[in-house]
Coordinates of C-alpha atoms and ligand atoms in Angstrom, one line a residue:
M996 CA 0.3 -0.1 -0.2
S997 CA 1.4 3.5 -1.0
A998 CA 2.2 6.3 1.9
R999 CA -0.1 8.6 2.1
V1000 CA 1.1 12.6 2.6
F1001 CA -0.8 15.4 2.6
I1002 CA 0.3 18.9 1.4
A1003 CA -2.1 22.0 0.9
R1004 CA -3.0 23.6 -2.3
D1005 CA -4.1 26.5 -0.5
A1006 CA -3.2 29.8 -2.3
G1007 CA -1.7 31.0 1.6
A1008 CA 0.4 27.5 1.5
I1009 CA 1.6 27.9 -2.0
A1010 CA 2.7 31.6 -1.6
V1011 CA 5.4 29.9 0.6
G1012 CA 6.6 26.5 -1.6
A1013 CA 3.8 24.4 -0.9
D1014 CA 4.3 23.3 -4.7
E1015 CA 7.6 23.3 -4.6
V1016 CA 7.8 20.8 -1.7
A1017 CA 5.2 18.5 -3.5
A1018 CA 7.2 18.5 -6.6
A1019 CA 10.4 17.7 -5.0
L1020 CA 9.0 14.8 -2.7
D1021 CA 7.0 13.1 -5.8
A1022 CA 10.6 13.9 -7.5
A1023 CA 13.0 12.1 -4.4
A1024 CA 10.1 9.4 -4.1
K1025 CA 10.4 8.1 -7.3
R1026 CA 14.3 8.2 -7.3
R1027 CA 14.0 5.9 -4.3
G1028 CA 11.5 3.9 -6.0
L1029 CA 9.2 4.8 -2.8
D1030 CA 5.6 4.2 -3.4
I1031 CA 3.4 7.4 -2.4
E1032 CA 0.2 9.2 -3.3
I1033 CA 0.4 13.1 -2.2
V1034 CA -2.7 14.5 -1.3
R1035 CA -3.6 18.0 -1.9
T1036 CA -5.7 19.6 1.0
G1037 CA -6.6 22.7 2.2
S1038 CA -4.7 24.4 4.9
H1039 CA -5.6 23.7 8.4
G1040 CA -4.6 27.5 8.5
L1041 CA -1.7 27.4 10.9
Y1042 CA -0.2 29.5 8.3
F1043 CA 3.0 30.1 10.2
A1044 CA 4.1 26.0 10.1
E1045 CA 3.3 26.2 6.0
P1046 CA 4.0 24.6 3.8
M1047 CA 3.5 21.7 6.4
V1048 CA 3.7 18.1 5.2
E1049 CA 1.6 15.3 6.9
V1050 CA 1.9 12.1 6.6
A1051 CA -0.9 9.3 7.6
T1052 CA 0.4 6.6 10.3
P1053 CA -1.1 3.9 12.1
A1054 CA -1.4 6.2 15.0
G1055 CA -2.8 9.2 13.0
R1056 CA -1.4 11.9 10.9
I1057 CA 1.5 13.2 11.9
A1058 CA 2.9 17.1 10.8
Y1059 CA 6.2 18.4 9.7
G1060 CA 6.2 22.2 9.2
P1061 CA 7.3 24.6 7.9
V1062 CA 9.2 22.5 5.7
A1063 CA 11.0 24.2 2.5
A1064 CA 11.9 21.7 -0.9
D1065 CA 15.7 21.4 0.6
D1066 CA 14.5 19.8 3.7
V1067 CA 12.8 16.8 1.7
E1068 CA 15.7 14.7 1.4
A1069 CA 16.6 14.6 4.9
L1070 CA 12.9 14.1 6.2
L1071 CA 12.6 11.2 4.0
D1072 CA 16.1 10.0 5.7
A1073 CA 14.7 10.4 9.2
G1074 CA 11.5 8.1 8.5
L1075 CA 8.8 10.8 7.1
L1076 CA 7.1 7.9 5.7
D1077 CA 6.7 6.2 9.0
G1078 CA 6.1 9.7 10.9
R1079 CA 9.3 9.2 12.7
G1080 CA 11.5 12.2 14.3
H1081 CA 13.2 15.1 12.8
R1082 CA 13.5 18.9 13.9
L1083 CA 10.8 19.7 11.6
C1084 CA 8.3 17.1 13.2
L1085 CA 5.4 19.0 15.0
G1086 CA 4.3 15.5 16.2
P1087 CA 0.4 14.5 15.6
T1088 CA -1.6 16.7 14.1
G1089 CA -4.4 16.8 16.4
D1090 CA -1.9 17.2 19.3
I1091 CA -0.5 20.9 17.6
P1092 CA -1.7 23.1 20.8
W1093 CA -2.6 25.8 18.1
L1094 CA -5.0 23.3 16.7
K1095 CA -6.1 21.4 19.8
R1096 CA -7.3 24.7 21.2
Q1097 CA -9.6 25.1 18.7
T1098 CA -13.5 24.7 18.6
R1099 CA -13.5 23.8 14.5
L1100 CA -16.9 23.2 13.4
T1101 CA -17.2 25.4 10.1
F1102 CA -13.6 24.3 9.7
A1103 CA -13.3 20.6 11.0
R1104 CA -12.7 19.3 7.9
C1105 CA -10.2 22.0 6.5
G1106 CA -7.0 20.9 6.0
V1107 CA -8.5 17.0 6.5
V1108 CA -10.3 16.0 3.0
D1109 CA -9.6 15.8 -0.6
P1110 CA -11.1 19.0 -1.7
T1111 CA -12.0 17.4 -5.2
S1112 CA -13.0 14.3 -3.4
L1113 CA -17.0 13.9 -2.9
S1114 CA -17.1 10.8 -1.1
D1115 CA -14.0 11.7 1.0
Y1116 CA -16.7 14.9 2.3
R1117 CA -19.1 12.2 2.7
D1118 CA -16.8 9.9 4.6
H1119 CA -16.1 13.0 7.2
G1120 CA -19.6 13.8 7.6
G1121 CA -20.8 15.7 4.7
M1122 CA -24.3 16.1 3.1
R1123 CA -25.4 14.4 6.3
G1124 CA -26.8 18.2 7.0
L1125 CA -28.7 18.6 3.9
V1126 CA -30.1 15.0 3.9
R1127 CA -31.9 15.7 7.4
A1128 CA -33.1 19.1 6.0
V1129 CA -34.6 17.1 3.0
S1130 CA -36.1 14.8 5.7
L1131 CA -37.2 17.5 8.4
G1132 CA -38.8 19.7 5.8
A1133 CA -38.5 23.4 4.6
E1134 CA -40.5 25.0 7.6
A1135 CA -38.3 22.3 10.5
T1136 CA -35.0 23.6 8.8
L1137 CA -35.7 27.1 9.0
K1138 CA -36.5 26.5 12.6
E1139 CA -33.1 24.9 13.1
V1140 CA -31.0 27.6 11.4
E1141 CA -33.2 30.4 13.6
A1142 CA -32.8 28.0 16.6
S1143 CA -29.3 27.7 16.2
G1144 CA -28.7 31.5 16.7
L1145 CA -26.1 32.0 13.8
R1146 CA -25.5 35.5 12.6
G1147 CA -24.2 36.5 9.6
R1148 CA -20.3 36.2 9.3
G1149 CA -19.8 38.8 6.5
G1150 CA -19.7 41.5 8.9
A1151 CA -23.3 42.9 10.1
G1152 CA -23.6 39.5 12.3
F1153 CA -27.7 39.4 11.1
P1154 CA -29.5 36.7 11.9
T1155 CA -29.1 34.3 9.4
G1156 CA -32.7 32.5 10.1
R1157 CA -34.6 35.5 10.0
K1158 CA -33.3 36.1 6.7
W1159 CA -33.9 33.2 5.5
R1160 CA -37.5 32.8 6.8
T1161 CA -38.2 36.7 4.9
V1162 CA -37.5 34.8 1.7
A1163 CA -39.3 32.0 2.6
A1164 CA -42.2 34.4 3.5
T1165 CA -41.7 36.6 -0.1
P1166 CA -44.2 35.1 -2.6
A1167 CA -42.4 35.1 -6.0
P1168 CA -41.9 32.8 -9.3
Q1169 CA -38.0 32.7 -8.6
K1170 CA -35.6 33.2 -5.7
Y1171 CA -32.0 32.9 -5.6
I1172 CA -29.4 32.1 -2.9
V1173 CA -26.4 34.8 -3.5
C1174 CA -23.2 33.4 -2.1
N1175 CA -20.8 36.5 -0.8
A1176 CA -17.4 35.4 -1.3
D1177 CA -16.3 39.1 -2.0
E1178 CA -13.6 38.9 0.8
G1179 CA -12.7 42.5 0.6
D1180 CA -11.6 42.9 4.5
S1181 CA -7.8 43.7 5.1
G1182 CA -6.5 40.5 6.9
T1183 CA -9.0 38.1 6.1
F1184 CA -9.1 34.8 4.4
A1185 CA -11.7 32.3 5.8
D1186 CA -13.5 32.5 2.7
R1187 CA -11.0 31.4 0.2
M1188 CA -10.0 28.6 2.8
I1189 CA -13.3 27.1 2.6
M1190 CA -13.5 27.2 -1.1
E1191 CA -10.5 25.9 -1.7
G1192 CA -10.0 23.3 1.4
D1193 CA -13.7 22.3 2.0
P1194 CA -15.8 23.8 -1.0
F1195 CA -18.6 20.8 -0.7
A1196 CA -19.3 22.6 2.7
L1197 CA -20.1 25.9 0.9
I1198 CA -22.0 24.2 -1.9
E1199 CA -23.9 21.9 0.3
G1200 CA -25.1 25.2 2.3
M1201 CA -26.4 26.7 -0.5
A1202 CA -28.4 23.4 -1.3
T1203 CA -29.9 23.7 2.4
A1204 CA -30.6 27.4 1.8
G1205 CA -32.5 26.9 -1.6
F1206 CA -34.5 23.8 -0.1
A1207 CA -35.6 26.1 3.1
V1208 CA -36.6 29.2 1.2
G1209 CA -38.0 27.8 -2.2
A1210 CA -35.2 28.8 -4.5
D1211 CA -33.5 26.5 -6.8
K1212 CA -30.6 28.6 -8.1
G1213 CA -27.4 29.7 -6.4
Y1214 CA -24.9 32.4 -7.3
V1215 CA -21.0 32.7 -6.0
Y1216 CA -19.8 36.2 -6.3
V1217 CA -15.8 35.9 -5.8
R1218 CA -13.3 38.2 -6.4
S1219 CA -10.9 37.9 -9.4
E1220 CA -7.9 38.1 -7.2
Y1221 CA -8.8 34.3 -5.7
P1222 CA -7.5 32.2 -9.0
H1223 CA -6.6 29.1 -6.7
A1224 CA -10.1 29.6 -5.0
I1225 CA -11.4 29.8 -8.5
A1226 CA -10.6 26.7 -10.0
A1227 CA -11.0 24.9 -6.6
F1228 CA -14.3 25.7 -6.2
E1229 CA -15.3 25.1 -10.1
T1230 CA -13.7 21.8 -10.0
A1231 CA -16.2 20.7 -6.8
L1232 CA -19.2 22.3 -8.7
G1233 CA -18.3 19.3 -11.3
A1234 CA -18.1 16.7 -8.8
A1235 CA -21.2 18.0 -7.1
R1236 CA -23.1 18.0 -10.2
R1237 CA -21.7 14.4 -11.0
G1238 CA -22.4 13.2 -7.8
G1239 CA -25.9 14.4 -6.4
L1240 CA -25.1 17.2 -4.3
L1241 CA -26.4 19.3 -7.2
G1242 CA -28.7 18.6 -9.9
K1243 CA -32.5 17.8 -10.6
D1244 CA -33.3 15.6 -7.4
I1245 CA -30.8 16.3 -4.4
A1246 CA -30.6 13.6 -2.4
G1247 CA -33.8 11.6 -4.0
S1248 CA -35.8 14.6 -2.9
G1249 CA -37.1 16.0 -5.8
F1250 CA -35.5 19.3 -5.0
A1251 CA -33.5 21.1 -7.7
F1252 CA -30.5 23.2 -7.6
D1253 CA -28.3 24.6 -9.2
I1254 CA -24.9 27.3 -8.9
E1255 CA -23.0 29.4 -10.8
L1256 CA -19.9 30.8 -10.1
R1257 CA -19.2 34.5 -11.0
A1258 CA -15.9 36.3 -10.5
G1259 CA -16.2 40.3 -9.8
A1260 CA -13.2 42.8 -10.7
G1261 CA -12.2 43.4 -7.2
S1262 CA -13.8 46.3 -5.6
Y1263 CA -14.1 46.8 -1.9
V1264 CA -17.8 48.0 -2.3
C1265 CA -19.1 45.3 -4.7
G1266 CA -18.9 43.4 -1.3
E1267 CA -22.2 45.3 -0.1
E1268 CA -25.0 43.1 -0.9
T1269 CA -26.9 45.5 -3.4
A1270 CA -23.6 46.3 -4.9
L1271 CA -22.6 42.8 -5.4
L1272 CA -26.1 42.1 -6.6
E1273 CA -25.7 45.5 -9.5
S1274 CA -22.8 44.0 -10.4
L1275 CA -23.7 40.3 -10.9
E1276 CA -26.5 41.7 -12.9
G1277 CA -23.6 42.8 -14.9
K1278 CA -23.5 46.6 -13.9
R1279 CA -21.4 49.2 -12.1
G1280 CA -21.3 48.1 -8.7
Q1281 CA -23.0 50.7 -7.2
V1282 CA -24.8 50.7 -3.8
R1283 CA -28.7 50.4 -4.1
A1284 CA -31.2 52.5 -1.7
R1285 CA -33.2 50.3 1.0
P1286 CA -36.0 49.4 1.0
P1287 CA -36.7 47.0 -0.7
L1288 CA -34.6 44.5 1.2
P1289 CA -32.7 42.2 -1.0
A1290 CA -35.2 39.7 0.7
H1291 CA -37.5 41.0 -0.9
K1292 CA -36.4 42.4 -4.2
G1293 CA -32.7 41.1 -4.5
L1294 CA -30.9 39.6 -8.2
F1295 CA -33.1 40.4 -10.9
K1296 CA -35.8 42.2 -8.6
Q1297 CA -36.3 38.8 -7.4
P1298 CA -36.4 37.6 -3.4
T1299 CA -32.9 36.9 -2.7
V1300 CA -31.2 35.2 0.1
V1301 CA -27.2 37.1 0.6
N1302 CA -25.3 35.2 2.7
N1303 CA -21.3 35.1 3.4
V1304 CA -19.5 32.0 2.6
L1305 CA -18.9 30.9 5.9
S1306 CA -22.8 31.9 7.2
L1307 CA -23.4 29.2 4.2
A1308 CA -20.8 26.5 5.4
T1309 CA -21.9 26.6 8.8
T1310 CA -25.3 25.8 8.4
P1311 CA -24.7 21.5 7.6
F1312 CA -23.3 21.5 11.1
I1313 CA -26.4 23.0 12.3
L1314 CA -28.2 20.7 10.4
A1315 CA -26.5 17.5 11.0
E1316 CA -25.7 18.1 14.6
G1317 CA -29.3 19.6 15.4
A1318 CA -29.3 23.5 16.4
Q1319 CA -28.8 23.4 20.4
A1320 CA -25.2 22.0 19.5
Y1321 CA -24.3 25.4 18.0
A1322 CA -26.1 27.8 20.1
D1323 CA -24.4 26.1 23.2
I1324 CA -21.4 27.2 22.2
G1325 CA -20.6 31.7 22.6
F1326 CA -20.9 34.2 24.3
G1327 CA -23.9 36.7 25.0
R1328 CA -25.9 36.9 21.8
S1329 CA -22.7 35.8 19.5
R1330 CA -23.7 31.9 19.2
G1331 CA -21.8 29.4 18.0
T1332 CA -17.9 30.0 17.0
M1333 CA -16.1 32.8 14.8
P1334 CA -12.8 31.3 12.5
I1335 CA -10.8 35.0 13.5
Q1336 CA -8.4 35.2 11.3
I1337 CA -4.9 36.6 12.8
A1338 CA -2.8 38.4 10.4
G1339 CA -0.5 41.7 10.5
N1340 CA 2.6 41.7 12.6
I1341 CA 2.2 38.6 14.5
K1342 CA 4.1 35.4 15.4
Y1343 CA 1.3 33.0 15.0
G1344 CA -0.9 34.2 12.5
G1345 CA -3.5 32.0 10.7
L1346 CA -7.1 31.0 11.2
F1347 CA -8.3 30.5 14.4
E1348 CA -12.0 28.6 15.0
T1349 CA -13.2 29.3 18.6
G1350 CA -16.7 30.0 20.5
F1351 CA -17.2 33.9 20.8
G1352 CA -15.7 35.4 23.9
L1353 CA -12.1 35.1 24.6
T1354 CA -10.7 38.4 25.1
L1355 CA -8.6 40.3 22.5
G1356 CA -5.5 40.1 24.8
E1357 CA -5.7 36.4 24.3
L1358 CA -6.2 36.3 20.7
V1359 CA -2.9 38.8 19.9
E1360 CA -0.8 37.6 23.1
D1361 CA -1.5 34.2 23.7
I1362 CA -2.6 32.4 20.4
G1363 CA -1.0 34.8 18.1
G1364 CA 2.3 35.1 20.5
G1365 CA 2.4 39.0 20.3
T1366 CA 4.0 40.7 17.1
R1367 CA 6.6 38.8 14.6
S1368 CA 9.3 41.3 15.0
G1369 CA 9.6 41.3 18.8
R1370 CA 8.5 44.6 19.6
P1371 CA 5.8 45.6 21.6
V1372 CA 2.2 45.4 20.4
R1373 CA 0.6 49.0 20.1
A1374 CA -2.5 48.8 17.8
V1375 CA -4.7 46.2 16.5
Q1376 CA -7.0 46.7 14.1
V1377 CA -10.5 44.5 14.3
G1378 CA -13.0 43.9 11.6
G1379 CA -11.2 45.0 8.3
P1380 CA -10.3 48.9 7.2
L1381 CA -13.7 49.9 8.6
G1382 CA -12.9 48.5 12.1
A1383 CA -11.4 50.3 15.1
Y1384 CA -7.9 50.6 16.2
L1385 CA -7.6 49.3 19.5
P1386 CA -4.9 50.5 21.9
R1387 CA -3.5 47.5 24.8
S1388 CA -5.5 48.8 27.2
Q1389 CA -8.5 47.5 25.4
F1390 CA -7.4 43.8 25.6
D1391 CA -10.0 42.7 28.1
T1392 CA -12.7 43.3 25.2
P1393 CA -13.9 39.8 24.7
F1394 CA -14.4 39.1 21.1
D1395 CA -18.6 39.7 20.9
Y1396 CA -20.3 41.6 18.3
E1397 CA -22.1 43.8 21.1
A1398 CA -19.0 44.1 23.4
F1399 CA -17.1 45.8 19.8
A1400 CA -20.2 47.8 18.9
A1401 CA -20.0 49.1 22.5
L1402 CA -16.6 50.2 22.0
D1403 CA -17.6 52.2 18.5
G1404 CA -16.1 49.3 16.8
L1405 CA -17.0 46.1 15.1
I1406 CA -15.4 42.5 14.6
G1407 CA -16.8 42.4 10.8
H1408 CA -15.4 39.2 8.8
G1409 CA -13.4 38.4 12.1
G1410 CA -10.1 39.6 11.0
I1411 CA -7.3 40.9 13.3
V1412 CA -4.4 42.9 12.0
V1413 CA -1.7 43.5 14.4
F1414 CA 0.9 46.6 14.5
D1415 CA 3.6 47.3 16.7
D1416 CA 5.0 50.1 18.4
T1417 CA 6.8 52.0 15.3
V1418 CA 3.2 52.3 13.4
D1419 CA 1.9 55.5 12.8
M1420 CA -1.6 55.9 13.9
Q1421 CA -2.1 59.4 11.8
K1422 CA -1.1 57.6 8.9
Q1423 CA -3.3 54.8 9.4
A1424 CA -6.0 57.6 10.1
R1425 CA -5.3 59.2 6.6
F1426 CA -5.4 55.5 4.9
A1427 CA -8.5 54.7 6.5
M1428 CA -10.1 58.1 5.0
E1429 CA -8.0 57.7 1.5
F1430 CA -9.4 54.1 1.5
C1431 CA -13.2 55.5 1.3
A1432 CA -12.3 58.2 -1.1
L1433 CA -11.0 55.4 -3.5
E1434 CA -13.7 52.8 -2.9
S1435 CA -16.4 55.1 -2.4
C1436 CA -19.1 54.0 -5.2
G1437 CA -20.1 57.6 -5.4
K1438 CA -23.8 57.4 -4.5
C1439 CA -24.4 59.5 -1.5
T1440 CA -22.3 62.8 -0.9
P1441 CA -21.1 62.2 2.9
C1442 CA -19.1 59.5 1.4
R1443 CA -18.2 60.7 -1.8
I1444 CA -17.3 64.7 -0.8
G1445 CA -16.7 63.8 2.6
S1446 CA -14.1 60.9 2.4
T1447 CA -11.7 63.5 0.2
R1448 CA -12.3 66.7 2.5
G1449 CA -11.6 63.9 5.7
V1450 CA -8.1 63.0 3.7
E1451 CA -7.6 66.8 3.5
L1452 CA -8.6 67.8 7.3
I1453 CA -5.9 64.9 8.8
D1454 CA -3.0 66.4 6.4
R1455 CA -4.0 69.7 7.7
L1456 CA -3.6 68.0 11.2
A1457 CA -0.3 66.8 10.2
S1458 CA 0.9 70.3 9.5
G1459 CA 0.2 71.4 13.1
V1460 CA -1.8 74.5 11.7
N1461 CA -5.1 75.3 14.0
R1462 CA -5.1 71.8 15.7
Q1463 CA -7.8 71.8 17.6
E1464 CA -10.3 73.8 15.4
T1465 CA -9.2 70.7 12.5
I1466 CA -9.8 68.3 15.5
A1467 CA -13.7 69.6 15.6
I1468 CA -14.2 69.9 11.9
L1469 CA -12.7 66.2 11.9
E1470 CA -15.3 65.2 14.3
D1471 CA -18.0 66.8 12.8
L1472 CA -17.2 65.5 9.3
C1473 CA -16.8 62.0 11.0
H1474 CA -20.5 62.5 12.5
T1475 CA -22.5 63.2 9.2
L1476 CA -20.4 60.1 7.8
K1477 CA -21.8 58.0 10.5
Y1478 CA -25.3 59.3 10.2
G1479 CA -25.5 60.5 6.3
S1480 CA -24.5 57.8 4.7
L1481 CA -26.3 55.4 2.7
C1482 CA -24.1 52.5 3.3
A1483 CA -21.4 51.3 6.0
L1484 CA -18.6 52.2 3.7
G1485 CA -19.0 55.7 4.6
G1486 CA -21.2 54.9 8.3
F1487 CA -18.2 53.0 9.8
T1488 CA -14.7 54.8 8.2
P1489 CA -15.3 57.4 11.5
Y1490 CA -14.5 53.7 13.2
P1491 CA -10.6 53.5 12.1
V1492 CA -10.3 57.6 12.2
M1493 CA -11.7 58.6 15.5
S1494 CA -10.3 55.7 17.1
A1495 CA -6.9 56.6 16.1
L1496 CA -7.4 60.2 17.7
R1497 CA -8.8 59.0 20.8
H1498 CA -6.6 56.0 21.6
F1499 CA -2.6 57.6 20.0
P1500 CA -3.6 61.4 20.0
E1501 CA 0.1 62.0 20.5
D1502 CA 0.9 60.7 16.5
F1503 CA -1.7 63.6 16.1
G1504 CA 0.4 65.8 18.2
I1505 CA -2.3 66.0 20.5
A1506 CA -1.7 66.2 24.3
P1507 CA -3.5 63.0 26.0
E1508 CA -5.7 65.1 27.9
T1509 CA -7.2 67.1 25.0
A1510 CA -7.9 64.0 23.3
V1511 CA -11.1 63.2 21.5
G1512 CA -13.1 61.7 24.5
A1513 CA -10.8 62.5 26.7
K1514 CA -13.2 64.7 29.0
Ligands
FMN903 C1 -18.0 48.6 2.0 C2 -18.9 46.7 2.4 C3 -18.2 46.0 2.3 C4 -18.8 44.4 2.5 N1 -18.0 43.4 2.1 C5 -18.1 42.3 2.4 C6 -17.8 41.0 1.9 O1 -16.4 41.2 1.0 N2 -17.8 39.9 2.2 C7 -19.4 39.4 2.8 O2 -19.6 38.6 3.2 N3 -19.7 40.8 3.8 C8 -19.6 42.2 2.8 N4 -20.4 42.8 3.8 C9 -21.8 42.8 3.8 C10 -22.5 42.7 3.1 O3 -23.4 43.7 2.9 C11 -24.0 41.7 3.7 O4 -24.2 42.4 5.0 C12 -23.7 40.2 3.8 O5 -22.8 39.8 2.8 C13 -24.5 39.5 4.3 O6 -24.4 38.1 4.3 P1 -24.3 37.6 6.1 O7 -25.8 37.8 6.6 O8 -24.2 35.8 5.8 O9 -23.2 38.5 6.9 C14 -20.0 44.5 3.2 C15 -20.6 45.4 3.4 C16 -20.3 46.7 2.9 C17 -21.0 47.8 3.5
SF4_904 S1 -21.5 55.1 1.7 FE1 -19.9 55.3 -0.1 S2 -19.9 53.6 -1.0 FE2 -21.9 53.3 0.5 S3 -23.5 54.1 -1.0 FE3 -22.9 56.1 -0.2 S4 -21.3 56.8 -1.8 FE4 -21.4 55.0 -2.1

């Protein structure tokens, strides 16, 4: 029997040499006459240990990493194929502390299964959720998703079950499921990991949503900067059609569902659900005024579920294990787990799925291991480019939608970007305003004009002229952006700007006692 070796074909792993390692191992095995099968999986999300090589042994998988192509001969000499010791050996994969501390529900199969094989997916529990949904019926499926407490993982945290019910209750000849895989937030990569590492979970989640609301057609809107995810997902779509996960009679239920993948050109605002729908319809990606909600009048004016990849890919677990198994985990109104993506200047960067409620300090210092540069952490931006910059004094904040909202921040798509003490927070504030100016869809005045005026004000602050007066105008502008913008791009840009001013006034040449919010 051939030895089975697992190496990720995930874009993050490829970027640090996974393809070269796989090629070197294949060549070395051929030279040595060794019978090996290299299975290309997704990544477990331990990017600090990629490229990771795992080998199947009678005692389970043994991991090695980070492996370079040059390490392959020495690894084989040391007995890699029997899981023997080597300086790169991390021990049994499941015992690696970074993995062991996680609660992997959405990502349970990622890094484990062959993402091209539907039978491997089934062997690891796939399809059980959809089969149960079909046996329960649409109404009971809606109730399960509602009872799980799952909230949208794209950023807004809206209850997924409530969104599905609205679409189910809206009569129409045609309904759609649209998966938002635009993944524009800085420091985030979880959607990409699912599409590359466990794409059938997303397909099953979309089919389940279609069954629950009465839609027979789904679209995945992905950014064109994700070529590996696009290729992996297209392959999975073909396998799903051949294997009966998509088609005219899914799981013998008579229910029909199919999915089309569409690549957008990569604009941040096209992640906003109504701009996304415009783009899907072939128009310029500009935000639509609400009402009507997409759930009432969405794609091609039909009732549409728009959900993030993670929201959809989590529903197979909820249906398979029952709503309670999901709702039992979490913190406050944030139920279940969050795949947190730890990035930036960080020692142990990667994807860490855990129940809500760990503090920001635990995530950054304990799990992330502090900065990669070895310098003190100064600021952390949570929730993408619209999230607040938080100082160490806020490190006891639990990872929870409400706790971050109370700080005038957000957890967004679960991205954490870490900065050390060399960061210039005035530059970061300027970057936030400039980002808004560059990405603005131009539909509403506060964002279209206000963001450019904001950049000018921050430049004036930097020049040191009339600081207090400039800050007062900037505060007023941020207030207008927050309450006058049509969507959250303009509405949340004040979060990074005002948090930088509030927590790091010295970078703006302001004495702490006169800083924003000091009184
Ligand atoms: C400017 C902007 C960008 C957004 N980008 C994304 C994105 O890349 N991916 C995503 O899932 N949601 C994004 N959203 C949120 C979506 O509008 C929407 O709330 C989400 O797709 C709904 O899915 P969910 O309920 O599963 O989170 C963005 C929102 C705004 C305002
Ligand atoms: S806030 Fe900005 S991105 Fe949003 S609708 Fe207005 S102009 Fe467009």
